[in-house]
mmCIF file of C-alpha atoms in Angstrom:
data_model
loop_
_atom_site.group_PDB
_atom_site.id
_atom_site.type_symbol
_atom_site.label_atom_id
_atom_site.label_comp_id
_atom_site.label_asym_id
_atom_site.label_seq_id
_atom_site.Cartn_x
_atom_site.Cartn_y
_atom_site.Cartn_z
ATOM 1 C CA PRO H 1 169.117 139.949 14.219
ATOM 2 C CA PRO H 2 171.378 137.667 16.952
ATOM 3 C CA ARG H 3 170.121 136.857 19.460
ATOM 4 C CA THR H 4 170.577 138.079 22.935
ATOM 5 C CA SER H 5 170.504 137.107 26.615
ATOM 6 C CA ARG H 6 167.382 137.675 28.812
ATOM 7 C CA GLY H 7 169.280 137.623 32.026
ATOM 8 C CA LYS H 8 172.493 139.693 30.908
ATOM 9 C CA GLU H 9 169.465 142.545 29.738
ATOM 10 C CA ARG H 10 168.372 142.575 32.938
ATOM 11 C CA ARG H 11 172.132 142.253 34.420
ATOM 12 C CA GLN H 12 172.685 146.247 32.557
ATOM 13 C CA LYS H 13 169.729 147.269 33.475
ATOM 14 C CA GLY H 14 170.060 146.570 37.403
ATOM 15 C CA LEU H 15 166.876 144.843 37.610
ATOM 16 C CA GLY H 16 167.741 141.082 37.769
ATOM 17 C CA GLN H 17 169.269 139.679 41.089
ATOM 18 C CA THR H 18 172.451 136.899 40.848
ATOM 19 C CA SER H 19 170.937 133.858 42.121
ATOM 20 C CA THR H 20 172.055 132.364 45.131
ATOM 21 C CA LYS H 21 174.168 129.970 43.238
ATOM 22 C CA ASN H 22 175.592 131.452 40.945
ATOM 23 C CA ARG H 23 176.649 133.337 44.112
ATOM 24 C CA ILE H 24 178.261 129.883 45.769
ATOM 25 C CA ARG H 25 179.153 129.035 42.141
ATOM 26 C CA ALA H 26 181.639 132.358 42.120
ATOM 27 C CA ILE H 27 183.062 132.330 44.893
ATOM 28 C CA GLU H 28 184.041 128.280 44.468
ATOM 29 C CA ARG H 29 186.191 129.219 41.917
ATOM 30 C CA THR H 30 187.538 132.210 43.075
ATOM 31 C CA LEU H 31 188.492 129.569 45.890
ATOM 32 C CA LYS H 32 190.017 127.251 44.194
ATOM 33 C CA ARG H 33 191.611 128.951 41.376
ATOM 34 C CA LYS H 34 192.502 132.344 42.349
ATOM 35 C CA GLY H 35 192.838 130.932 46.440
ATOM 36 C CA HIS H 36 196.585 131.098 46.622
ATOM 37 C CA LEU H 37 196.570 135.381 45.828
ATOM 38 C CA VAL H 38 194.106 136.014 48.291
ATOM 39 C CA PRO H 39 195.144 136.622 51.488
ATOM 40 C CA PRO H 40 194.667 134.498 54.554
ATOM 41 C CA GLU H 41 191.825 136.711 55.521
ATOM 42 C CA ALA H 42 190.112 137.287 52.823
ATOM 43 C CA GLN H 43 190.025 133.261 51.968
ATOM 44 C CA ALA H 44 188.274 133.372 55.802
ATOM 45 C CA VAL H 45 186.206 135.687 55.046
ATOM 46 C CA MET H 46 184.749 134.209 51.427
ATOM 47 C CA ARG H 47 184.617 130.598 53.621
ATOM 48 C CA GLU H 48 181.988 132.079 56.177
ATOM 49 C CA ARG H 49 179.839 133.442 53.477
ATOM 50 C CA LEU H 50 180.126 130.151 51.418
ATOM 51 C CA GLU H 51 179.245 128.156 54.249
ATOM 52 C CA ALA H 52 175.826 131.339 55.401
ATOM 53 C CA LEU H 53 175.076 131.167 50.786
ATOM 54 C CA GLN H 54 174.786 127.187 51.516
ATOM 55 C CA LEU H 55 172.260 127.273 53.664
ATOM 56 C CA GLU H 56 170.159 130.221 52.349
ATOM 57 C CA LEU H 57 170.343 128.001 49.410
ATOM 58 C CA LYS H 58 168.936 124.672 51.089
ATOM 59 C CA ASP H 59 166.210 127.313 52.376
ATOM 60 C CA VAL H 60 165.033 128.577 49.185
ATOM 61 C CA LYS H 61 165.266 125.169 48.083
ATOM 62 C CA LEU H 62 162.935 124.515 50.867
ATOM 63 C CA ALA H 63 160.756 127.096 50.919
ATOM 64 C CA GLU H 64 160.557 126.131 46.566
ATOM 65 C CA LEU H 65 159.383 122.741 47.663
ATOM 66 C CA GLU H 66 156.984 124.162 50.230
ATOM 67 C CA ARG H 67 155.433 126.410 47.479
ATOM 68 C CA GLU H 68 155.358 123.273 44.815
ATOM 69 C CA TYR H 69 153.057 121.369 47.592
ATOM 70 C CA SER H 70 151.037 123.476 48.681
ATOM 71 C CA ALA H 71 149.933 124.571 44.760
ATOM 72 C CA ARG H 72 150.034 120.663 44.587
ATOM 73 C CA TYR H 73 148.038 119.405 47.490
ATOM 74 C CA ARG H 74 145.879 122.528 47.837
ATOM 75 C CA ARG H 75 141.991 121.570 46.257
ATOM 76 C CA VAL H 76 143.081 117.257 48.444
ATOM 77 C CA LYS H 77 143.690 118.966 51.729
ATOM 78 C CA PHE H 78 140.703 121.253 50.865
ATOM 79 C CA PHE H 79 137.662 118.738 50.202
ATOM 80 C CA GLU H 80 139.229 116.170 52.496
ATOM 81 C CA ARG H 81 139.050 118.896 55.708
ATOM 82 C CA LYS H 82 135.149 119.866 53.687
ATOM 83 C CA LYS H 83 134.188 116.122 54.616
ATOM 84 C CA LEU H 84 135.720 115.417 58.303
ATOM 85 C CA GLN H 85 134.060 118.605 59.226
ATOM 86 C CA ARG H 86 131.036 117.500 58.005
ATOM 87 C CA LYS H 87 131.673 114.111 58.901
ATOM 88 C CA LEU H 88 132.544 116.018 62.592
ATOM 89 C CA VAL H 89 129.090 117.891 62.595
ATOM 90 C CA GLN H 90 127.048 114.237 62.170
ATOM 91 C CA ALA H 91 128.791 112.825 64.878
ATOM 92 C CA ASN H 92 128.674 115.824 67.667
ATOM 93 C CA THR H 93 124.666 115.812 66.034
ATOM 94 C CA GLU H 94 123.837 112.228 66.703
ATOM 95 C CA ARG H 95 126.409 112.412 70.317
ATOM 96 C CA ALA H 96 123.419 115.013 71.532
ATOM 97 C CA ASN H 97 120.860 112.434 71.319
ATOM 98 C CA PRO H 98 119.537 112.294 74.299
ATOM 99 C CA LYS H 99 117.858 108.509 73.250
ATOM 100 C CA LEU H 100 121.508 107.110 72.846
ATOM 101 C CA SER H 101 122.647 104.135 75.111
ATOM 102 C CA ALA H 102 126.243 105.074 76.853
ATOM 103 C CA LYS H 103 127.431 102.318 74.999
ATOM 104 C CA GLU H 104 125.997 104.051 71.109
ATOM 105 C CA LYS H 105 127.799 106.859 73.444
ATOM 106 C CA ALA H 106 131.194 105.642 73.194
ATOM 107 C CA THR H 107 131.292 104.417 70.128
ATOM 108 C CA LEU H 108 130.144 108.016 69.087
ATOM 109 C CA ASP H 109 133.410 109.370 71.177
ATOM 110 C CA SER H 110 135.830 106.999 69.529
ATOM 111 C CA LEU H 111 134.124 107.921 66.281
ATOM 112 C CA ARG H 112 134.569 112.080 67.279
ATOM 113 C CA LYS H 113 137.907 111.256 68.899
ATOM 114 C CA GLU H 114 138.875 109.508 65.669
ATOM 115 C CA LEU H 115 137.844 112.366 63.670
ATOM 116 C CA VAL H 116 139.604 115.031 65.466
ATOM 117 C CA GLN H 117 142.651 113.802 64.845
ATOM 118 C CA ASP H 118 142.133 113.271 60.701
ATOM 119 C CA LEU H 119 140.394 116.973 60.602
ATOM 120 C CA GLN H 120 144.399 117.249 62.467
ATOM 121 C CA TYR H 121 146.197 115.417 60.065
ATOM 122 C CA VAL H 122 144.665 116.871 57.433
ATOM 123 C CA MET H 123 145.058 120.036 58.850
ATOM 124 C CA TYR H 124 148.965 120.095 60.753
ATOM 125 C CA PHE H 125 150.104 118.247 57.447
ATOM 126 C CA PRO H 126 154.053 118.171 57.012
ATOM 127 C CA ARG H 127 154.395 121.426 53.408
ATOM 128 C CA ASP H 128 157.669 119.986 52.687
ATOM 129 C CA MET H 129 156.090 116.368 52.268
ATOM 130 C CA LYS H 130 154.224 114.524 49.686
ATOM 131 C CA TYR H 131 150.990 114.442 50.681
ATOM 132 C CA VAL H 132 149.314 111.364 51.303
ATOM 133 C CA SER H 133 144.846 111.325 51.375
ATOM 134 C CA ILE H 134 143.617 110.152 54.839
ATOM 135 C CA LEU H 135 140.319 109.743 53.010
ATOM 136 C CA SER H 136 141.251 107.507 49.488
ATOM 137 C CA ASN H 137 144.096 105.341 51.680
ATOM 138 C CA PRO H 138 143.796 102.283 54.300
ATOM 139 C CA ARG H 139 143.701 103.948 57.810
ATOM 140 C CA ALA H 140 147.375 101.362 57.910
ATOM 141 C CA GLU H 141 149.229 103.464 55.682
ATOM 142 C CA THR H 142 148.557 106.689 56.710
ATOM 143 C CA THR H 143 148.855 104.737 60.474
ATOM 144 C CA ALA H 144 152.312 104.001 59.872
ATOM 145 C CA LEU H 145 153.488 108.014 57.954
ATOM 146 C CA ARG H 146 151.964 109.597 61.307
ATOM 147 C CA SER H 147 154.310 106.997 63.098
ATOM 148 C CA THR H 148 157.648 107.287 61.864
ATOM 149 C CA GLU H 149 159.954 110.576 62.844
ATOM 150 C CA GLU H 150 160.667 112.565 60.890
ATOM 151 C CA PHE H 151 156.142 113.407 60.257
ATOM 152 C CA LYS H 152 155.875 113.168 64.134
ATOM 153 C CA THR H 153 158.545 116.514 64.382
ATOM 154 C CA LYS H 154 157.120 118.609 61.169
ATOM 155 C CA SER H 155 153.686 117.930 61.450
ATOM 156 C CA ALA H 156 154.883 119.462 65.731
ATOM 157 C CA ARG H 157 156.409 121.883 63.783
ATOM 158 C CA ALA H 158 153.770 122.917 61.798
ATOM 159 C CA ARG H 159 151.154 123.506 64.586
ATOM 160 C CA GLN H 160 153.615 125.631 66.167
ATOM 161 C CA LEU H 161 153.824 127.810 63.503
ATOM 162 C CA VAL H 162 149.670 128.437 62.915
ATOM 163 C CA LEU H 163 149.485 128.582 66.831
ATOM 164 C CA ALA H 164 151.789 131.657 67.005
ATOM 165 C CA TYR H 165 150.539 133.029 63.852
ATOM 166 C CA ARG H 166 147.155 132.937 65.240
ATOM 167 C CA ALA H 167 148.955 134.372 68.805
ATOM 168 C CA MET H 168 150.189 136.842 66.727
ATOM 169 C CA LYS H 169 147.516 138.424 64.587
ATOM 170 C CA LEU H 170 144.792 137.785 68.193
ATOM 171 C CA LYS H 171 147.728 140.549 69.702
ATOM 172 C CA ARG H 172 147.323 142.877 66.432
ATOM 173 C CA ASP H 173 143.398 142.701 65.750
ATOM 174 C CA THR H 174 142.950 143.828 69.784
ATOM 175 C CA SER H 175 146.381 145.983 70.005
ATOM 176 C CA GLN H 176 144.195 148.038 67.660
ATOM 177 C CA PRO H 177 141.444 150.345 68.447
ATOM 178 C CA MET H 178 137.866 149.735 67.332
ATOM 179 C CA PRO H 179 136.984 152.129 65.145
ATOM 180 C CA PRO H 180 133.608 153.723 66.275
#
């Protein structure tokens, strides 16, 4: 039997949607091959559409990369978060001991501060970057990564998104009446 293309069948049935890359390619080909036949107003519209599609393609690629990395590093981040939370609880319980000296309390406070920073590192790590484990790598390596401008901006953006989502969810939860 002759081989048929699934994509062709799907388009004929109306199930599929042409990809952004294909739409960009079609507009570029039209402008390149038949550009002299197309009126200038239509060319301007096509160029605007081409720019919009290129931005959309960039967003699609970023979302795909984020999805891939979040799936790849999900377990590692989960275990690191749990370990850090456990260490933080231990530090808090030790800090609550009234028999500790001021020097021991100061060291525990600095340890707690480091643990909170590490926990924030794990929770707000940019989703479009390869995850660098904070527990298995030397502290200098993760500190160097944290100091890069790209990491700072992306982690700040991730933190803002999480906080906005939580605020939206809280607002939605409080606005709905509780069932009797």
